XYZ file of C-alpha atoms in Angstrom:
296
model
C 53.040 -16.102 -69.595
C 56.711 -16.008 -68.074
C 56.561 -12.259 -67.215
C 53.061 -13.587 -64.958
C 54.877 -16.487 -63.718
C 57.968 -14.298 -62.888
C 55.522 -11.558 -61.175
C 53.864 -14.305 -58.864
C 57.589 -15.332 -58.401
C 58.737 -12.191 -57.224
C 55.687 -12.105 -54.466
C 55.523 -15.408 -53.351
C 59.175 -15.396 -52.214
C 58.838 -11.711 -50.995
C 55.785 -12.879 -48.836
C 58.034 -15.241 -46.270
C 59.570 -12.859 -44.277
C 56.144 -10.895 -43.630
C 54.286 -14.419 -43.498
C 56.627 -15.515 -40.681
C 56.924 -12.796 -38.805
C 53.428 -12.478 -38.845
C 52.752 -15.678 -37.496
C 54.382 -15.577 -33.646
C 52.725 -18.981 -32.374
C 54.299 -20.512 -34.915
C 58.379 -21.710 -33.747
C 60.515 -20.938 -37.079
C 61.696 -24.814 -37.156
C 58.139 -25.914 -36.901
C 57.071 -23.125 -40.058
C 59.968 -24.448 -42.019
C 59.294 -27.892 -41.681
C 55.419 -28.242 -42.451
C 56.405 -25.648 -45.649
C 58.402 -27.857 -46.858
C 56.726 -31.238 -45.683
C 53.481 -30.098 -47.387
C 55.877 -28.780 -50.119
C 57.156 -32.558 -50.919
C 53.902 -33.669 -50.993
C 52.298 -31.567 -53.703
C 55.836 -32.349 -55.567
C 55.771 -35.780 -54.901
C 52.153 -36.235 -56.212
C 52.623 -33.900 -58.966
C 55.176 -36.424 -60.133
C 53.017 -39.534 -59.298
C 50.434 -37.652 -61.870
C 53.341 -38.155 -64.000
C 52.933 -42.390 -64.675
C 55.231 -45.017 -63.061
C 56.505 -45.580 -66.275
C 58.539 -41.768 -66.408
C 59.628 -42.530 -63.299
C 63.061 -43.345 -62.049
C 65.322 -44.262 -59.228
C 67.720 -41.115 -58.622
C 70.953 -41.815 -58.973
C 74.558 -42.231 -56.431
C 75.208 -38.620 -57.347
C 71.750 -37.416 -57.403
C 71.356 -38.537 -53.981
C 74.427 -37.034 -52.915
C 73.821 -33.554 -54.421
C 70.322 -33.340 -53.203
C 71.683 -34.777 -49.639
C 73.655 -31.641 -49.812
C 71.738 -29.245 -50.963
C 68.447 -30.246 -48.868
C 71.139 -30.283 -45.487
C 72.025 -26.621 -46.615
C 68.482 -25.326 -47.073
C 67.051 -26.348 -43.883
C 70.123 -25.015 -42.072
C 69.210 -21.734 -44.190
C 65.447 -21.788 -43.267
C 65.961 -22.140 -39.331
C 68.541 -19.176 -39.896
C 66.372 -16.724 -42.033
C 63.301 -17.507 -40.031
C 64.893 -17.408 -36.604
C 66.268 -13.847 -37.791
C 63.126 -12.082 -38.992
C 61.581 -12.698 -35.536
C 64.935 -10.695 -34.081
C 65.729 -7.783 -36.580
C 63.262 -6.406 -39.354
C 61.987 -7.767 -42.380
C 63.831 -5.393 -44.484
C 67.374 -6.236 -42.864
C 66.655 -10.106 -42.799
C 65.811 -10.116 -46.433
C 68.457 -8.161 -47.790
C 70.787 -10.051 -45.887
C 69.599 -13.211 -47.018
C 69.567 -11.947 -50.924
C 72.857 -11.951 -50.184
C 73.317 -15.705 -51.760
C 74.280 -14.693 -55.324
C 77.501 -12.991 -53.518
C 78.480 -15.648 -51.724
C 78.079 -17.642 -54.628
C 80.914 -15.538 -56.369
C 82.978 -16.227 -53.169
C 82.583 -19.558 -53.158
C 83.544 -20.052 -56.581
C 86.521 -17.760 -56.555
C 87.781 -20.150 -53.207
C 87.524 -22.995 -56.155
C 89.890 -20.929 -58.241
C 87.328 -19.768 -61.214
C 88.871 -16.141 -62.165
C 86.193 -12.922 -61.054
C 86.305 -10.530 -63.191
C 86.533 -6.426 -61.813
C 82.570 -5.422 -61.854
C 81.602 -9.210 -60.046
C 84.452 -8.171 -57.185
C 83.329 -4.506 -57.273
C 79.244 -5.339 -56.625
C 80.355 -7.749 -53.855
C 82.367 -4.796 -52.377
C 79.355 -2.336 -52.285
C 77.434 -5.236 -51.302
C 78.884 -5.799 -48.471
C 79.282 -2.467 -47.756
C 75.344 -2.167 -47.462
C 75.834 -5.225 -44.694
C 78.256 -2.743 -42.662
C 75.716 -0.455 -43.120
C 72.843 -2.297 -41.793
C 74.300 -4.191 -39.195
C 76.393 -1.305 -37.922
C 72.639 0.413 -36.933
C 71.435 -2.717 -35.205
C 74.556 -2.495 -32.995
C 72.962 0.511 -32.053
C 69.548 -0.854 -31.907
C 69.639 -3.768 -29.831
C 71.960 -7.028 -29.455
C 68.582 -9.078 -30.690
C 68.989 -7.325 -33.582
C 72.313 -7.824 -34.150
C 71.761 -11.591 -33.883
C 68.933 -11.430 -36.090
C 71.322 -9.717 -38.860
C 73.999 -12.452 -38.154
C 71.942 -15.123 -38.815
C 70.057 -13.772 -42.021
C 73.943 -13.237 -42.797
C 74.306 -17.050 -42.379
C 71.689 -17.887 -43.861
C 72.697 -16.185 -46.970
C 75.632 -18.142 -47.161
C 73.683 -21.629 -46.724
C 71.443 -20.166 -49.471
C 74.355 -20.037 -52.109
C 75.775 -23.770 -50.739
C 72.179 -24.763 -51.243
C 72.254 -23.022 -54.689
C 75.418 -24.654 -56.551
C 74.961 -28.551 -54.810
C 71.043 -28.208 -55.934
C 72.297 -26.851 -59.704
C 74.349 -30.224 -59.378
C 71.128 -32.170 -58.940
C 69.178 -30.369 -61.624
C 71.645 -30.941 -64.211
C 69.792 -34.480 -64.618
C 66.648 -34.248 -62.823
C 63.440 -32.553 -64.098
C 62.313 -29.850 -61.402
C 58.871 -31.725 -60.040
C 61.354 -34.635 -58.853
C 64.011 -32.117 -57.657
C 62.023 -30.763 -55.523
C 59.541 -33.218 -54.310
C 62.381 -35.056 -53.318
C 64.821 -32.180 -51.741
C 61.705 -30.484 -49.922
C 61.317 -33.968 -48.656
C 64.578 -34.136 -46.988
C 64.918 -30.913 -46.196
C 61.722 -31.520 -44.015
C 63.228 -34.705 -42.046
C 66.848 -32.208 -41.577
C 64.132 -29.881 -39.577
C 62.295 -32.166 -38.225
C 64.890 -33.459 -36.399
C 66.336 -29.741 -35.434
C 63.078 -29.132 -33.681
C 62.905 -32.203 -31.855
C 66.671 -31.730 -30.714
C 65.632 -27.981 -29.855
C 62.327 -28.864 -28.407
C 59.810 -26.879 -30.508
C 56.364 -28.965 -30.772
C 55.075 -28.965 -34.608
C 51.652 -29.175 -33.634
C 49.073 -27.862 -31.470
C 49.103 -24.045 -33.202
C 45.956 -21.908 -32.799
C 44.008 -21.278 -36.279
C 45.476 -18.181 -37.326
C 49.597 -20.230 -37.250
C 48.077 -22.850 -39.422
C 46.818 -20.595 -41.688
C 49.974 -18.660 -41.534
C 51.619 -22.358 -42.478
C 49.483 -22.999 -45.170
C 49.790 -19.361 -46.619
C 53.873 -19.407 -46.564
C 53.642 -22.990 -48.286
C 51.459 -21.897 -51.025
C 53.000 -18.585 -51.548
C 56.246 -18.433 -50.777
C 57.614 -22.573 -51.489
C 55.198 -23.524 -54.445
C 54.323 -20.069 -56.190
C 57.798 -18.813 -55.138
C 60.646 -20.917 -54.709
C 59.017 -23.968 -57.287
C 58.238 -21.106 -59.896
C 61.851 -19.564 -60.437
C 62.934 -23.520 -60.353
C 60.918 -24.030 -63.417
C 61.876 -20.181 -64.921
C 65.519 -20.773 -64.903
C 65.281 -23.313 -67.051
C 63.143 -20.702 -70.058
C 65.192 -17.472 -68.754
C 68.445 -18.807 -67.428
C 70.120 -18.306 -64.409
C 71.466 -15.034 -64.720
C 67.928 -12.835 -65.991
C 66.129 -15.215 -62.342
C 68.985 -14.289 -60.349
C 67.989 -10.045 -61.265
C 64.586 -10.952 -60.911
C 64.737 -12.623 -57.264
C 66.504 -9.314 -56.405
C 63.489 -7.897 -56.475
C 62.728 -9.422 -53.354
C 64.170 -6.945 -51.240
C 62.070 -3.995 -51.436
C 59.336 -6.450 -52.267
C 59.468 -7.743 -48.793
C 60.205 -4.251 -47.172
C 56.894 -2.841 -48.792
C 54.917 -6.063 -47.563
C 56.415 -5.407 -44.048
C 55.645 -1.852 -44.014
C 51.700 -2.296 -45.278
C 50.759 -4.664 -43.461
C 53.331 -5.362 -40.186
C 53.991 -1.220 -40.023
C 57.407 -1.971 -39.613
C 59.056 1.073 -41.253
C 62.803 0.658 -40.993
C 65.382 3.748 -40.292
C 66.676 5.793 -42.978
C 70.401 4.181 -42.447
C 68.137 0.766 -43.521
C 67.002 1.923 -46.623
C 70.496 3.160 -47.374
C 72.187 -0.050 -46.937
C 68.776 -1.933 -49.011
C 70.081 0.311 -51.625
C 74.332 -0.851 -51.772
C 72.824 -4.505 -51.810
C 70.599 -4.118 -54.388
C 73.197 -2.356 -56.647
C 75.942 -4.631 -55.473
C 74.096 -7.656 -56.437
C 72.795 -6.390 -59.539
C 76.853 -6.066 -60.534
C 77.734 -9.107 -59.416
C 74.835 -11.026 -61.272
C 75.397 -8.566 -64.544
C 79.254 -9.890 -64.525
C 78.305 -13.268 -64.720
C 78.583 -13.635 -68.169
C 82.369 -11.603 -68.377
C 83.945 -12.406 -65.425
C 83.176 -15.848 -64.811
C 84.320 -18.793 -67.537
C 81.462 -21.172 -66.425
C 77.754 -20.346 -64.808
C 77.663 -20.456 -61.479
C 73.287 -22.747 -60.703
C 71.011 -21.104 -60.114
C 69.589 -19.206 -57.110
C 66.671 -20.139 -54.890
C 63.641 -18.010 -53.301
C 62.558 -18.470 -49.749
């Protein structure tokens, strides 16, 4: 049962990057925010199934973490989904998957001790970014900008990441994330109104594209590896979510055609074993766990 739940994982979260770029009359801050606004609702009444009586009034701190972590995800959707619309799905995503580095960074700013192989897989990591980025130059400036901002949002990803693991230290993961996808919704919400992207009026085919990145991507995706950590722990999700990368490239190139350059597929390749390091010296070089990671 967790190797299916881990499978439908794995292609729910590599589904968003095809989904959205597949859906043009859709704005990115508009996509994000009815994900997650229908998101909080099938949370939220998933935990109203729950009785009034096992429910409870988050607390100070829970509201601060979640504050924090739902102000860091939207800021991480309008990123990721701005950039697959400017580079390919392939770069965005790998870019993105770049949270569980960033997580080592942040944590060795806070003074917790990396060990060698964690500071060696962010090295070759990053090296795959050079990589990557280095051929969009080439490419086209949209392309760069599309790379910088899955960059970004790979970074709001890992901030999302350790204030959500915050939250979930006392709240069960229906009323995590009913009530994070909830904010996270009003954070957009509010971006799109400020940037001036209607939510409404789409043709058929962007709200089916809507509903299909909800379903897929935030409830058989991101909601699955929320329960999963808890059963496999944060470091075997964090090597699982990995396989998001060429999960999403393979989606892309079936159904989108987009077949990225050779120099792409080289630089997939550092990130992916970069990564793999940095989450496999968890465990040695860090002296406490780290949260654990989100899908998009």
């Amino acid at each position: 049962m967790i190797f299916l739940l881990a499978l439908v994982g794995v292609l729910g979260v590599s589904a968003s990057g095809p989904l959205v770029a597949a859906t043009p009359s859709v704005g990115p801050l508009a996509m994000a925010f009815w994900r997650n606004g229908l998101g909080a609702a099938a949370m939220g009444s998933a935990v109203a199934l729950k009785g009034r009586s096992r429910m409870r009034r988050p607390s100070r701190d829970e509201w601060r973490y979640c504050t924090i972590a739902s102000l860091a995800l939207a800021l991480h959707f309008a990123c990721f989904m701005t950039s697959v619309r400017m580079t390919t799905v392939a770069a965005a995503t790998a870019l993105v998957c770049l949270q569980s580095a960033w997580i080592a960074g942040y944590q060795r700013l806070r003074g917790m001790a990396l060990g060698t192989r964690v500071m060696g897989g962010m090295g070759v990591a990053f090296g795959g970014v050079v990589v990557i980025t280095g051929f969009d130059v080439g490419r086209s400036a949209e392309a760069l900008i599309g790379d910088v901002l899955a960059l970004a949002g790979g970074a709001l990803a890992g901030a999302y990441t350790l204030a959500g693991s915050k939250a979930r230290a006392t709240m069960d993961t229906r009323s995590y994330t009913a009530l994070c996808y909830g904010l996270t919704a009003g954070v957009l919400l509010c971006l799109a109104w400020i940037m001036g992207e209607p939510i409404g009026g789409f043709p058929l085919e962007g709200w089916l594209g809507i509903i299909a990145l909800t379903i897929a991507s935030q409830l058989l995706g991101h909601t699955i590896f929320n329960h999963l950590v808890v059963a496999l722990g944060p470091l075997v999700v964090s090597m699982i979510i990995l396989l998001e990368i060429p999960g999403a490239a393979l989606l892309a190139g079936v159904f989108l055609g987009q077949t990225p350059p050779v120099w792409t597929y080289l630089g997939l390749a550092l990130i992916l074993v970069g990564l793999l390091a940095v989450v496999g010296g968890q465990g040695r070089g860090w002296k406490r766990p780290v949260g654990q990671p989100k899908g998009r």
